[in-house]
Coordinates of C-alpha atoms and ligand atoms in Angstrom, one line a residue:
M1 CA 17.5 -0.2 167.0
T2 CA 20.0 1.9 165.0
P3 CA 21.8 0.1 162.1
I4 CA 25.2 -1.0 162.8
L5 CA 27.9 0.2 159.6
S6 CA 30.0 -2.6 158.7
N7 CA 32.8 -2.3 155.9
N8 CA 30.9 -0.9 153.5
Y9 CA 27.6 -2.6 154.4
Y10 CA 24.9 -2.1 157.3
V11 CA 23.5 -4.6 160.0
N12 CA 20.0 -3.6 160.2
F13 CA 17.4 -4.1 162.0
Q14 CA 13.4 -5.6 162.8
E15 CA 10.8 -3.3 160.3
D16 CA 12.8 -1.3 159.3
A17 CA 15.6 -3.8 157.7
Y18 CA 12.7 -5.2 155.6
T19 CA 12.7 -1.6 154.6
K20 CA 16.2 -0.9 153.5
L21 CA 16.1 -4.1 152.0
N22 CA 13.1 -3.4 149.6
H23 CA 14.6 -0.2 148.9
F24 CA 18.0 -1.4 148.1
I25 CA 16.1 -4.1 145.7
L26 CA 14.3 -1.2 144.1
E27 CA 17.6 0.6 143.3
Y28 CA 19.7 -2.3 142.4
K29 CA 16.9 -3.6 139.8
P30 CA 18.1 -7.7 140.0
S31 CA 17.7 -9.7 137.3
T32 CA 16.4 -11.9 138.8
I33 CA 16.2 -12.4 142.9
F34 CA 17.1 -16.1 144.3
I35 CA 16.7 -17.1 147.8
L36 CA 18.7 -19.8 149.2
V37 CA 17.1 -21.8 152.0
D38 CA 17.2 -25.2 153.6
E39 CA 14.5 -27.5 154.1
N40 CA 14.0 -25.9 157.4
T41 CA 14.2 -22.6 156.7
N42 CA 11.9 -23.1 153.7
E43 CA 9.1 -23.9 156.2
N44 CA 9.5 -21.8 158.8
C45 CA 11.2 -18.5 157.3
L46 CA 10.9 -18.1 153.9
P47 CA 7.0 -17.6 154.3
I48 CA 7.9 -14.2 156.9
L49 CA 10.4 -13.3 154.1
L50 CA 8.1 -13.4 151.3
Q51 CA 5.3 -11.5 153.3
E52 CA 7.8 -8.8 153.7
L53 CA 9.0 -8.3 150.5
E54 CA 7.9 -5.7 147.9
T55 CA 9.1 -6.3 144.7
S56 CA 7.6 -7.3 140.8
Q57 CA 11.3 -8.6 140.1
S58 CA 10.6 -12.8 139.9
I59 CA 11.8 -14.9 142.6
E60 CA 13.5 -18.2 142.4
I61 CA 13.9 -20.4 145.4
I62 CA 16.8 -22.7 145.8
E63 CA 16.6 -25.4 148.2
I64 CA 19.8 -27.1 150.0
E65 CA 19.9 -30.4 152.8
S66 CA 20.4 -28.7 156.1
G67 CA 23.6 -29.8 157.9
E68 CA 27.0 -29.0 158.2
E69 CA 27.6 -32.3 156.5
N70 CA 26.1 -30.7 153.3
K71 CA 28.3 -27.2 153.8
N72 CA 30.9 -28.6 150.8
L73 CA 31.9 -28.2 147.4
D74 CA 28.9 -30.7 146.3
T75 CA 26.4 -28.6 147.6
C76 CA 27.7 -25.9 146.0
S77 CA 28.1 -27.3 142.5
G78 CA 24.4 -27.7 143.2
V79 CA 23.6 -24.3 143.8
W80 CA 25.9 -23.3 140.9
N81 CA 23.9 -25.4 138.5
A82 CA 20.8 -24.4 140.3
L83 CA 21.2 -20.8 139.2
T84 CA 22.4 -21.3 135.5
E85 CA 19.6 -23.1 134.6
L86 CA 17.5 -20.8 136.1
G87 CA 19.4 -18.1 133.8
A88 CA 21.3 -16.4 136.6
D89 CA 23.3 -13.4 135.3
R90 CA 25.9 -11.1 137.3
K91 CA 23.1 -8.9 137.9
S92 CA 21.4 -11.4 140.4
L93 CA 20.8 -11.2 143.6
L94 CA 21.1 -14.1 146.4
L95 CA 19.2 -13.6 149.3
N96 CA 20.5 -16.3 152.1
L97 CA 18.0 -16.9 154.3
G98 CA 19.0 -19.7 157.1
G99 CA 21.7 -20.3 159.7
G100 CA 25.6 -20.0 159.1
V101 CA 25.6 -23.0 156.7
I102 CA 23.3 -21.3 154.4
T103 CA 25.1 -17.6 155.1
D104 CA 28.3 -19.3 155.0
L105 CA 28.0 -21.5 151.6
G106 CA 25.6 -18.7 150.5
G107 CA 28.2 -16.0 150.5
F108 CA 30.7 -18.2 149.1
V109 CA 28.4 -19.8 145.9
A110 CA 27.4 -15.4 145.3
S111 CA 30.9 -14.5 145.5
T112 CA 32.6 -16.9 142.6
F113 CA 29.1 -17.5 140.6
K114 CA 30.7 -15.1 137.2
R115 CA 33.0 -13.5 139.2
G116 CA 30.5 -12.3 141.6
I117 CA 27.0 -11.4 142.4
A118 CA 25.2 -9.9 145.2
F119 CA 24.2 -11.5 148.3
V120 CA 22.2 -10.5 151.8
N121 CA 22.4 -12.2 154.9
I122 CA 19.3 -12.9 156.5
P123 CA 20.5 -14.9 159.5
T124 CA 17.8 -17.2 161.5
T125 CA 19.7 -18.8 164.1
L126 CA 21.2 -17.3 166.9
L127 CA 24.7 -18.1 165.8
S128 CA 24.2 -16.7 162.5
M129 CA 22.6 -13.7 164.1
V130 CA 25.7 -13.0 166.5
D131 CA 28.6 -14.4 164.2
A132 CA 28.2 -16.0 161.0
S133 CA 26.4 -13.4 159.5
V134 CA 28.4 -10.5 160.0
G135 CA 32.1 -10.0 159.1
G136 CA 32.6 -11.4 155.4
K137 CA 34.0 -15.0 156.3
T138 CA 32.2 -16.9 153.2
G139 CA 33.3 -20.7 152.8
V140 CA 32.5 -24.5 153.0
D141 CA 34.4 -27.4 154.7
L142 CA 36.5 -29.8 152.7
G143 CA 36.2 -33.6 154.4
V144 CA 35.7 -33.3 158.1
L145 CA 38.3 -29.6 157.8
K146 CA 36.6 -26.6 158.5
N147 CA 36.3 -24.0 156.5
Q148 CA 39.0 -24.9 154.9
I149 CA 37.7 -23.3 151.3
G150 CA 36.5 -19.8 151.2
L151 CA 37.4 -16.3 150.9
F152 CA 36.1 -12.7 152.1
S153 CA 33.7 -11.3 150.8
N154 CA 30.9 -8.6 151.8
P155 CA 27.3 -9.1 151.5
E156 CA 25.3 -5.8 150.3
M157 CA 23.6 -5.8 154.1
V158 CA 22.2 -8.2 156.8
L159 CA 19.0 -8.6 157.7
I160 CA 18.4 -9.0 161.3
D161 CA 14.4 -10.3 162.3
T162 CA 14.3 -11.6 166.1
R163 CA 10.9 -13.2 164.9
Y164 CA 13.0 -16.4 162.7
L165 CA 14.0 -17.4 166.0
E166 CA 10.6 -18.5 167.1
T167 CA 11.2 -21.8 165.9
V168 CA 14.9 -22.6 166.4
T169 CA 15.0 -25.4 168.6
E170 CA 16.4 -24.8 172.1
R171 CA 19.5 -26.4 171.3
E172 CA 20.3 -24.6 168.5
L173 CA 19.5 -21.7 170.6
R174 CA 22.4 -23.3 172.6
S175 CA 24.9 -23.7 170.1
G176 CA 24.8 -19.3 169.5
L177 CA 24.7 -18.6 173.1
A178 CA 28.4 -19.9 172.8
E179 CA 29.5 -17.5 170.7
I180 CA 27.9 -14.5 173.1
I181 CA 29.6 -15.9 176.0
K182 CA 33.0 -16.3 173.9
Y183 CA 32.2 -11.9 173.8
G184 CA 32.2 -11.3 177.1
I185 CA 34.7 -13.6 178.0
T186 CA 37.3 -11.9 175.5
Y187 CA 35.3 -8.4 174.9
D188 CA 33.2 -7.1 177.6
A189 CA 33.2 -8.3 180.8
K190 CA 30.3 -6.8 181.5
L191 CA 28.2 -8.9 179.0
W192 CA 29.9 -11.8 180.6
N193 CA 28.4 -10.4 184.4
E194 CA 24.6 -10.5 182.5
L195 CA 25.6 -14.0 181.5
I196 CA 26.0 -15.2 184.1
D197 CA 22.5 -16.2 185.3
F198 CA 20.8 -15.9 182.1
K199 CA 17.8 -17.6 181.3
L200 CA 17.6 -18.7 177.3
L201 CA 14.4 -18.9 176.0
N202 CA 13.1 -15.4 176.2
I203 CA 13.7 -14.2 172.3
S204 CA 12.7 -10.7 173.3
D205 CA 15.0 -10.6 176.2
L206 CA 17.9 -11.6 173.9
K207 CA 17.2 -8.6 171.7
N208 CA 19.6 -6.6 173.2
I209 CA 22.6 -9.1 173.7
I210 CA 21.7 -9.9 170.2
Y211 CA 22.7 -6.4 169.2
R212 CA 25.6 -5.8 171.8
S213 CA 27.0 -8.7 170.1
I214 CA 27.0 -8.1 167.1
E215 CA 28.4 -4.6 167.9
I216 CA 31.5 -6.3 169.0
K217 CA 31.8 -8.8 166.5
N218 CA 31.3 -6.1 164.0
E219 CA 33.6 -3.1 166.5
V220 CA 36.8 -6.1 166.0
V221 CA 36.2 -6.9 162.3
T222 CA 36.5 -3.8 161.1
E223 CA 39.7 -3.1 163.0
D224 CA 41.0 -6.1 161.5
P225 CA 38.9 -7.6 158.5
K226 CA 41.9 -9.9 157.4
E227 CA 42.7 -11.2 160.6
A228 CA 45.9 -10.1 161.0
G229 CA 45.5 -9.1 164.5
I230 CA 42.5 -8.3 167.3
R231 CA 40.0 -10.7 164.8
K232 CA 42.0 -13.5 166.2
I233 CA 40.3 -13.0 169.5
L234 CA 37.5 -14.7 167.9
N235 CA 38.8 -17.7 167.5
F236 CA 39.3 -18.0 171.3
G237 CA 37.9 -21.5 172.4
H238 CA 38.0 -22.5 168.7
T239 CA 41.4 -24.0 168.0
L240 CA 40.3 -27.3 170.5
G241 CA 36.7 -26.6 169.7
H242 CA 37.2 -27.1 166.2
A243 CA 39.1 -30.2 166.3
I244 CA 36.4 -31.6 168.7
E245 CA 33.9 -30.4 166.2
S246 CA 35.6 -32.3 163.7
Y247 CA 36.2 -35.6 165.8
F248 CA 32.5 -35.6 166.6
L249 CA 31.6 -35.2 162.8
L250 CA 34.6 -37.8 161.9
S251 CA 33.3 -40.6 164.4
E252 CA 30.6 -43.0 163.4
D253 CA 29.8 -44.1 167.0
K254 CA 29.2 -40.6 167.9
E255 CA 26.3 -38.2 167.8
N256 CA 27.4 -34.8 166.1
L257 CA 27.8 -31.6 168.5
T258 CA 26.8 -28.4 167.6
H259 CA 29.3 -26.2 166.6
G260 CA 28.5 -24.0 170.0
E261 CA 29.1 -27.4 172.1
A262 CA 32.0 -27.9 170.5
I263 CA 33.0 -24.3 171.5
A264 CA 32.0 -24.1 175.0
I265 CA 34.3 -27.2 175.5
G266 CA 36.7 -25.3 173.5
M267 CA 36.2 -22.1 175.8
I268 CA 36.4 -24.2 178.8
T269 CA 40.2 -26.1 178.4
E270 CA 41.6 -22.8 176.7
T271 CA 40.7 -21.2 180.0
Y272 CA 42.3 -24.1 181.9
I273 CA 45.3 -23.4 179.6
S274 CA 45.2 -19.6 180.0
E275 CA 45.2 -20.2 183.5
A276 CA 48.3 -22.0 183.4
L277 CA 50.5 -20.2 180.9
L278 CA 49.1 -16.8 181.9
N279 CA 47.8 -16.2 185.3
F280 CA 44.2 -16.4 183.9
P281 CA 42.4 -16.2 187.4
T282 CA 41.6 -19.5 189.2
E283 CA 38.1 -17.9 190.5
G284 CA 37.6 -16.5 186.7
L285 CA 38.3 -20.3 185.2
K286 CA 35.8 -21.9 187.8
N287 CA 32.9 -19.3 187.1
I288 CA 33.4 -20.1 183.4
K289 CA 33.3 -23.6 183.7
K290 CA 30.6 -23.6 185.8
V291 CA 28.2 -21.4 183.6
I292 CA 28.8 -23.3 180.4
L293 CA 27.9 -26.4 182.6
N294 CA 25.0 -24.7 183.6
N295 CA 24.3 -24.2 179.6
Y296 CA 25.2 -27.4 178.2
D297 CA 25.4 -31.3 179.3
K298 CA 28.9 -32.9 180.0
V299 CA 30.0 -34.5 176.6
P300 CA 31.7 -37.7 177.2
I301 CA 35.4 -37.3 175.6
E302 CA 37.7 -40.7 176.2
K303 CA 41.2 -40.5 177.0
S304 CA 41.2 -42.6 174.0
D305 CA 39.8 -40.2 171.4
Y306 CA 42.2 -37.6 172.9
K307 CA 45.1 -38.7 170.3
A308 CA 42.7 -38.0 167.0
I309 CA 41.3 -34.5 168.6
L310 CA 44.8 -33.7 168.9
E311 CA 46.1 -34.5 165.3
L312 CA 43.1 -32.2 164.2
L313 CA 45.2 -29.7 165.5
V314 CA 47.6 -29.8 162.8
H315 CA 44.8 -28.7 160.5
D316 CA 43.7 -25.7 162.2
K317 CA 43.4 -22.5 159.6
K318 CA 45.5 -20.4 162.1
N319 CA 48.6 -23.2 162.2
V320 CA 51.5 -20.9 160.6
A321 CA 54.6 -23.3 159.6
G322 CA 53.1 -26.0 161.1
Q323 CA 52.8 -25.1 164.3
V324 CA 49.6 -24.5 166.5
N325 CA 48.3 -21.1 167.7
F326 CA 46.3 -20.5 170.4
V327 CA 44.8 -17.5 171.6
L328 CA 44.7 -17.1 175.5
L329 CA 43.6 -14.9 177.7
S330 CA 45.7 -13.4 181.2
D331 CA 42.1 -12.0 182.3
F332 CA 38.8 -11.2 181.1
E333 CA 39.0 -8.7 178.1
K334 CA 42.8 -9.3 178.0
Y335 CA 44.4 -11.4 174.8
K336 CA 47.3 -12.7 173.5
L337 CA 47.5 -14.0 170.5
D338 CA 49.5 -16.8 168.5
C339 CA 50.6 -18.4 171.8
K340 CA 52.1 -22.4 171.6
V341 CA 51.1 -24.7 173.9
E342 CA 52.8 -28.4 174.9
E343 CA 50.9 -31.6 174.2
S344 CA 51.2 -32.4 177.8
L345 CA 49.5 -29.4 178.9
L346 CA 46.8 -29.9 176.1
I347 CA 45.8 -33.2 177.6
K348 CA 45.6 -31.8 181.1
A349 CA 43.1 -29.3 179.8
L350 CA 41.0 -32.0 178.2
D351 CA 41.5 -33.9 181.5
Y352 CA 40.0 -30.8 183.4
Y353 CA 36.8 -30.4 181.2
N354 CA 36.1 -34.0 182.2
S355 CA 37.0 -33.6 186.1
Ligands
NAD401 P1 23.2 -24.4 160.6 O1 23.2 -23.4 159.9 O2 23.3 -25.9 160.4 O3 21.5 -24.3 161.6 C1 21.1 -25.0 162.6 C2 20.0 -25.7 162.1 O4 18.8 -24.9 162.2 C3 19.7 -26.5 160.8 O5 19.0 -27.8 161.0 C4 19.1 -25.6 160.1 O6 17.8 -25.8 159.2 C5 17.7 -24.9 161.3 N1 17.2 -23.7 161.1 C6 17.7 -22.6 161.2 N2 17.2 -21.6 160.9 C7 16.0 -22.0 161.4 C8 14.6 -21.3 162.0 N3 14.1 -20.2 161.7 N4 13.7 -22.6 162.7 C9 14.4 -23.5 162.4 N5 15.1 -23.8 162.0 C10 16.1 -23.4 161.8 O7 24.0 -24.1 162.2 P2 24.2 -22.6 162.3 O8 24.6 -22.7 163.8 O9 23.6 -21.4 162.6 O10 26.0 -22.5 162.2 C11 26.8 -22.9 162.2 C12 27.6 -22.6 160.7 O11 28.3 -21.1 161.1 C13 29.0 -23.4 161.0 O12 28.8 -24.0 159.6 C14 30.1 -22.5 161.4 O13 31.4 -22.9 160.6 C15 29.6 -21.1 160.9 N6 29.9 -20.1 161.6 C16 30.4 -19.1 160.3 C17 31.1 -17.8 160.8 C18 31.6 -16.7 159.9 O14 32.3 -15.9 160.5 N7 31.4 -16.8 158.8 C19 31.1 -17.6 162.1 C20 30.6 -18.5 163.0 C21 30.0 -20.0 162.7

């Protein structure tokens, strides 16, 4: 598969990607190579990576605990301390081997350690392959508020190897599917049509869809690296979606949702709002709800949950001067940025999801 050029770095695929990585290491001559993992990628992914790495440089492994609840500054401190104790310097290289938590946190840690060391993203979940590892957003959560602390910073390269997906749970694969559905709805109706009867579990069938998804993400982020305009379409489904994700993370009596499960609810509700405000086709709305509910179990959201969810919207990063901004659609591929939505319509949208 042809490498995809992003902002000054390449996304490389399959075996060829390891050749490129080994070549980069040979040229860059890092003082030490650090590999950031969590317990799951340590067990399932690290053996594959170590087998492919051809280097005489010393390698150190740093493990953090998996989970969004660990994507925070305490974990960063742990990694900065580990780097310091293991003698990292400005010529060290960090390989982020994991899902979006590892690539977001690892990119942030690398970009701030000694004012920035080089890093490479090696995403190991579907979500991190098609979304989190490309585009230069790095960062961590602040309490339950998602991605509040971070910076734009690009990796030296991204390495995609779909073998890593073989140990990912079905639930986590579905989490990644939500971002692919988002690309279909907002950017590529042909991709959307492929997803209507899509069966997720055959990983070799996924290769082309992963490639197309990365192409889309890349086209959007290279056109608008700092999210001044079109990049905002990547937030479709994420305004209500993030608030719902945070709310479930906060509520002790509710099981956490995956990122994709929350975004799936966000896409149904935000398409409903799009139909109400911008005449998004009703048939399309019904179809989106049907396809999403074919792939994701209905999540019980009680009326008594609404108030707290809507309050969390206030912290959305896209807000300007306290105004919540939505990305809405007048049709597939036709978006309108920075839309304001009345609270009564937000409530109707949550009711529609529940109906
Ligand atoms: P994750 O990193 O928490 O991974 C999900 C689970 O899968 C974890 O338990 C992990 O240990 C496990 N895992 C990872 N790879 C595995 C493998 N190959 N085999 C077995 N288990 C494996 O979650 P995620 O869904 O990959 O990423 C979600 C994060 O990505 C969120 O924090 C979100 O904010 C972020 N994100 C960032 C961007 C961006 O542009 N930077 C975009 C989208 C999402």
